[in-house]
Amino acid sequence: MISGGDLRPGVKVELDGTPYVVTDFQWVKPGKGGAFMRTKLKNMKTGAIIDRTFRTEEKLPKAEVDDRKVQFLYHDGDAYHFMDTESFDQFTMDEKQLGESSGFLKDGMVISVLLYRGEPVEVMLPTFVELRVVETDPGFRGDTASGGSKPATLETGAIIQVPLFINVDDLLRVDTRTGSYVERA
């Protein structure tokens, strides 16, 4: 059990049989009455965000999530297929469950998946991935002083903004948290 005063970003709790992760919190100490925590909770299954208030002495059940290493196999349409690297069990997740993470999954990539009661609820990508550019406009010589950017399509289908000197077949390091270009690899 977790007390309401111990809620911090990243803490996983269970409300009404559904796993939630705390994304934001605010400690409130009114002049009269007891202190309480104002929180924003993200539903780990659907991604919906709710606002809840908890008294500091209130007890919440901790969400029992299991962190497993899985290998991304392939995707067909909206279905993304994964294999557990220990048990070799295969499962699928749809594009809605993956969210923006789907744009950075490369065939054969080993990632972490959080399981809640045996059901995958969240994908944990590495912070940086290296992806090849498959389509972008040509850069113009001498146009780097303006510090402009252009769209580039990566091998996974994701479209990110890159500097003007990036060309097709360049290998880029991309930050998966923000979906932004970091450097050439």
PDB file of N, CA, C and O in Angstrom, residues 105-134:
ATOM      1  N   LEU A 105       9.971   2.064 -33.550  1.00  0.00           N
ATOM      2  CA  LEU A 105      10.227   0.625 -33.424  1.00  0.00           C
ATOM      3  C   LEU A 105      10.835   0.074 -34.705  1.00  0.00           C
ATOM      4  O   LEU A 105      10.269   0.204 -35.787  1.00  0.00           O
ATOM      5  N   LYS A 106      11.979  -0.549 -34.575  1.00  0.00           N
ATOM      6  CA  LYS A 106      12.694  -1.135 -35.689  1.00  0.00           C
ATOM      7  C   LYS A 106      12.653  -2.656 -35.538  1.00  0.00           C
ATOM      8  O   LYS A 106      12.734  -3.169 -34.417  1.00  0.00           O
ATOM      9  N   ASP A 107      12.513  -3.393 -36.627  1.00  0.00           N
ATOM     10  CA  ASP A 107      12.460  -4.852 -36.565  1.00  0.00           C
ATOM     11  C   ASP A 107      13.677  -5.403 -35.825  1.00  0.00           C
ATOM     12  O   ASP A 107      14.813  -5.003 -36.070  1.00  0.00           O
ATOM     13  N   GLY A 108      13.428  -6.320 -34.878  1.00  0.00           N
ATOM     14  CA  GLY A 108      14.504  -6.952 -34.124  1.00  0.00           C
ATOM     15  C   GLY A 108      14.927  -6.186 -32.876  1.00  0.00           C
ATOM     16  O   GLY A 108      15.745  -6.675 -32.108  1.00  0.00           O
ATOM     17  N   MET A 109      14.383  -4.998 -32.648  1.00  0.00           N
ATOM     18  CA  MET A 109      14.756  -4.176 -31.495  1.00  0.00           C
ATOM     19  C   MET A 109      14.271  -4.821 -30.201  1.00  0.00           C
ATOM     20  O   MET A 109      13.153  -5.297 -30.121  1.00  0.00           O
ATOM     21  N   VAL A 110      15.148  -4.845 -29.184  1.00  0.00           N
ATOM     22  CA  VAL A 110      14.777  -5.367 -27.869  1.00  0.00           C
ATOM     23  C   VAL A 110      14.420  -4.181 -26.975  1.00  0.00           C
ATOM     24  O   VAL A 110      15.203  -3.247 -26.835  1.00  0.00           O
ATOM     25  N   ILE A 111      13.211  -4.231 -26.408  1.00  0.00           N
ATOM     26  CA  ILE A 111      12.703  -3.141 -25.570  1.00  0.00           C
ATOM     27  C   ILE A 111      12.082  -3.735 -24.308  1.00  0.00           C
ATOM     28  O   ILE A 111      11.992  -4.952 -24.167  1.00  0.00           O
ATOM     29  N   SER A 112      11.637  -2.874 -23.409  1.00  0.00           N
ATOM     30  CA  SER A 112      10.937  -3.308 -22.202  1.00  0.00           C
ATOM     31  C   SER A 112       9.447  -3.034 -22.355  1.00  0.00           C
ATOM     32  O   SER A 112       9.057  -2.016 -22.916  1.00  0.00           O
ATOM     33  N   VAL A 113       8.639  -3.955 -21.849  1.00  0.00           N
ATOM     34  CA  VAL A 113       7.187  -3.795 -21.842  1.00  0.00           C
ATOM     35  C   VAL A 113       6.706  -4.024 -20.418  1.00  0.00           C
ATOM     36  O   VAL A 113       7.151  -4.956 -19.745  1.00  0.00           O
ATOM     37  N   LEU A 114       5.806  -3.164 -19.948  1.00  0.00           N
ATOM     38  CA  LEU A 114       5.203  -3.350 -18.638  1.00  0.00           C
ATOM     39  C   LEU A 114       3.934  -4.177 -18.791  1.00  0.00           C
ATOM     40  O   LEU A 114       3.080  -3.854 -19.618  1.00  0.00           O
ATOM     41  N   LEU A 115       3.832  -5.247 -18.017  1.00  0.00           N
ATOM     42  CA  LEU A 115       2.662  -6.125 -18.045  1.00  0.00           C
ATOM     43  C   LEU A 115       1.878  -5.948 -16.752  1.00  0.00           C
ATOM     44  O   LEU A 115       2.448  -5.949 -15.659  1.00  0.00           O
ATOM     45  N   TYR A 116       0.562  -5.802 -16.883  1.00  0.00           N
ATOM     46  CA  TYR A 116      -0.322  -5.736 -15.737  1.00  0.00           C
ATOM     47  C   TYR A 116      -1.257  -6.924 -15.820  1.00  0.00           C
ATOM     48  O   TYR A 116      -2.064  -7.024 -16.745  1.00  0.00           O
ATOM     49  N   ARG A 117      -1.106  -7.849 -14.869  1.00  0.00           N
ATOM     50  CA  ARG A 117      -1.877  -9.097 -14.864  1.00  0.00           C
ATOM     51  C   ARG A 117      -1.743  -9.848 -16.180  1.00  0.00           C
ATOM     52  O   ARG A 117      -2.715 -10.349 -16.741  1.00  0.00           O
ATOM     53  N   GLY A 118      -0.525  -9.887 -16.700  1.00  0.00           N
ATOM     54  CA  GLY A 118      -0.230 -10.619 -17.929  1.00  0.00           C
ATOM     55  C   GLY A 118      -0.585  -9.893 -19.208  1.00  0.00           C
ATOM     56  O   GLY A 118      -0.330 -10.384 -20.294  1.00  0.00           O
ATOM     57  N   GLU A 119      -1.158  -8.704 -19.108  1.00  0.00           N
ATOM     58  CA  GLU A 119      -1.577  -7.936 -20.283  1.00  0.00           C
ATOM     59  C   GLU A 119      -0.617  -6.761 -20.493  1.00  0.00           C
ATOM     60  O   GLU A 119      -0.348  -6.012 -19.553  1.00  0.00           O
ATOM     61  N   PRO A 120      -0.066  -6.583 -21.714  1.00  0.00           N
ATOM     62  CA  PRO A 120       0.857  -5.467 -21.932  1.00  0.00           C
ATOM     63  C   PRO A 120       0.128  -4.128 -21.852  1.00  0.00           C
ATOM     64  O   PRO A 120      -0.935  -3.952 -22.436  1.00  0.00           O
ATOM     65  N   VAL A 121       0.694  -3.187 -21.079  1.00  0.00           N
ATOM     66  CA  VAL A 121       0.055  -1.885 -20.917  1.00  0.00           C
ATOM     67  C   VAL A 121       0.927  -0.719 -21.356  1.00  0.00           C
ATOM     68  O   VAL A 121       0.413   0.335 -21.691  1.00  0.00           O
ATOM     69  N   GLU A 122       2.253  -0.879 -21.356  1.00  0.00           N
ATOM     70  CA  GLU A 122       3.113   0.246 -21.715  1.00  0.00           C
ATOM     71  C   GLU A 122       4.433  -0.247 -22.292  1.00  0.00           C
ATOM     72  O   GLU A 122       5.009  -1.213 -21.811  1.00  0.00           O
ATOM     73  N   VAL A 123       4.898   0.447 -23.332  1.00  0.00           N
ATOM     74  CA  VAL A 123       6.168   0.141 -23.975  1.00  0.00           C
ATOM     75  C   VAL A 123       7.204   1.142 -23.483  1.00  0.00           C
ATOM     76  O   VAL A 123       6.942   2.336 -23.432  1.00  0.00           O
ATOM     77  N   MET A 124       8.383   0.643 -23.115  1.00  0.00           N
ATOM     78  CA  MET A 124       9.471   1.496 -22.636  1.00  0.00           C
ATOM     79  C   MET A 124      10.618   1.426 -23.649  1.00  0.00           C
ATOM     80  O   MET A 124      11.373   0.461 -23.668  1.00  0.00           O
ATOM     81  N   LEU A 125      10.715   2.444 -24.506  1.00  0.00           N
ATOM     82  CA  LEU A 125      11.763   2.485 -25.519  1.00  0.00           C
ATOM     83  C   LEU A 125      13.074   2.965 -24.916  1.00  0.00           C
ATOM     84  O   LEU A 125      13.072   3.675 -23.912  1.00  0.00           O
ATOM     85  N   PRO A 126      14.220   2.627 -25.562  1.00  0.00           N
ATOM     86  CA  PRO A 126      15.471   3.248 -25.120  1.00  0.00           C
ATOM     87  C   PRO A 126      15.392   4.755 -25.369  1.00  0.00           C
ATOM     88  O   PRO A 126      14.617   5.217 -26.209  1.00  0.00           O
ATOM     89  N   THR A 127      16.184   5.531 -24.670  1.00  0.00           N
ATOM     90  CA  THR A 127      16.138   6.980 -24.803  1.00  0.00           C
ATOM     91  C   THR A 127      16.516   7.435 -26.204  1.00  0.00           C
ATOM     92  O   THR A 127      15.906   8.344 -26.753  1.00  0.00           O
ATOM     93  N   PHE A 128      17.516   6.790 -26.797  1.00  0.00           N
ATOM     94  CA  PHE A 128      17.960   7.151 -28.141  1.00  0.00           C
ATOM     95  C   PHE A 128      17.949   5.929 -29.043  1.00  0.00           C
ATOM     96  O   PHE A 128      18.312   4.837 -28.612  1.00  0.00           O
ATOM     97  N   VAL A 129      17.507   6.103 -30.285  1.00  0.00           N
ATOM     98  CA  VAL A 129      17.561   5.047 -31.288  1.00  0.00           C
ATOM     99  C   VAL A 129      18.247   5.599 -32.538  1.00  0.00           C
ATOM    100  O   VAL A 129      18.227   6.805 -32.789  1.00  0.00           O
ATOM    101  N   GLU A 130      18.870   4.697 -33.298  1.00  0.00           N
ATOM    102  CA  GLU A 130      19.521   5.096 -34.542  1.00  0.00           C
ATOM    103  C   GLU A 130      18.675   4.605 -35.704  1.00  0.00           C
ATOM    104  O   GLU A 130      18.433   3.406 -35.841  1.00  0.00           O
ATOM    105  N   LEU A 131      18.230   5.562 -36.531  1.00  0.00           N
ATOM    106  CA  LEU A 131      17.356   5.245 -37.659  1.00  0.00           C
ATOM    107  C   LEU A 131      17.883   5.915 -38.924  1.00  0.00           C
ATOM    108  O   LEU A 131      18.448   7.004 -38.878  1.00  0.00           O
ATOM    109  N   ARG A 132      17.644   5.265 -40.060  1.00  0.00           N
ATOM    110  CA  ARG A 132      18.117   5.759 -41.351  1.00  0.00           C
ATOM    111  C   ARG A 132      17.051   6.618 -42.019  1.00  0.00           C
ATOM    112  O   ARG A 132      15.863   6.315 -41.944  1.00  0.00           O
ATOM    113  N   VAL A 133      17.486   7.683 -42.700  1.00  0.00           N
ATOM    114  CA  VAL A 133      16.590   8.566 -43.442  1.00  0.00           C
ATOM    115  C   VAL A 133      16.291   7.910 -44.790  1.00  0.00           C
ATOM    116  O   VAL A 133      17.207   7.524 -45.517  1.00  0.00           O
ATOM    117  N   VAL A 134      15.007   7.768 -45.127  1.00  0.00           N
ATOM    118  CA  VAL A 134      14.634   7.175 -46.409  1.00  0.00           C
ATOM    119  C   VAL A 134      14.109   8.214 -47.396  1.00  0.00           C
ATOM    120  O   VAL A 134      14.113   7.979 -48.596  1.00  0.00           O
TER     121      VAL A 134
END
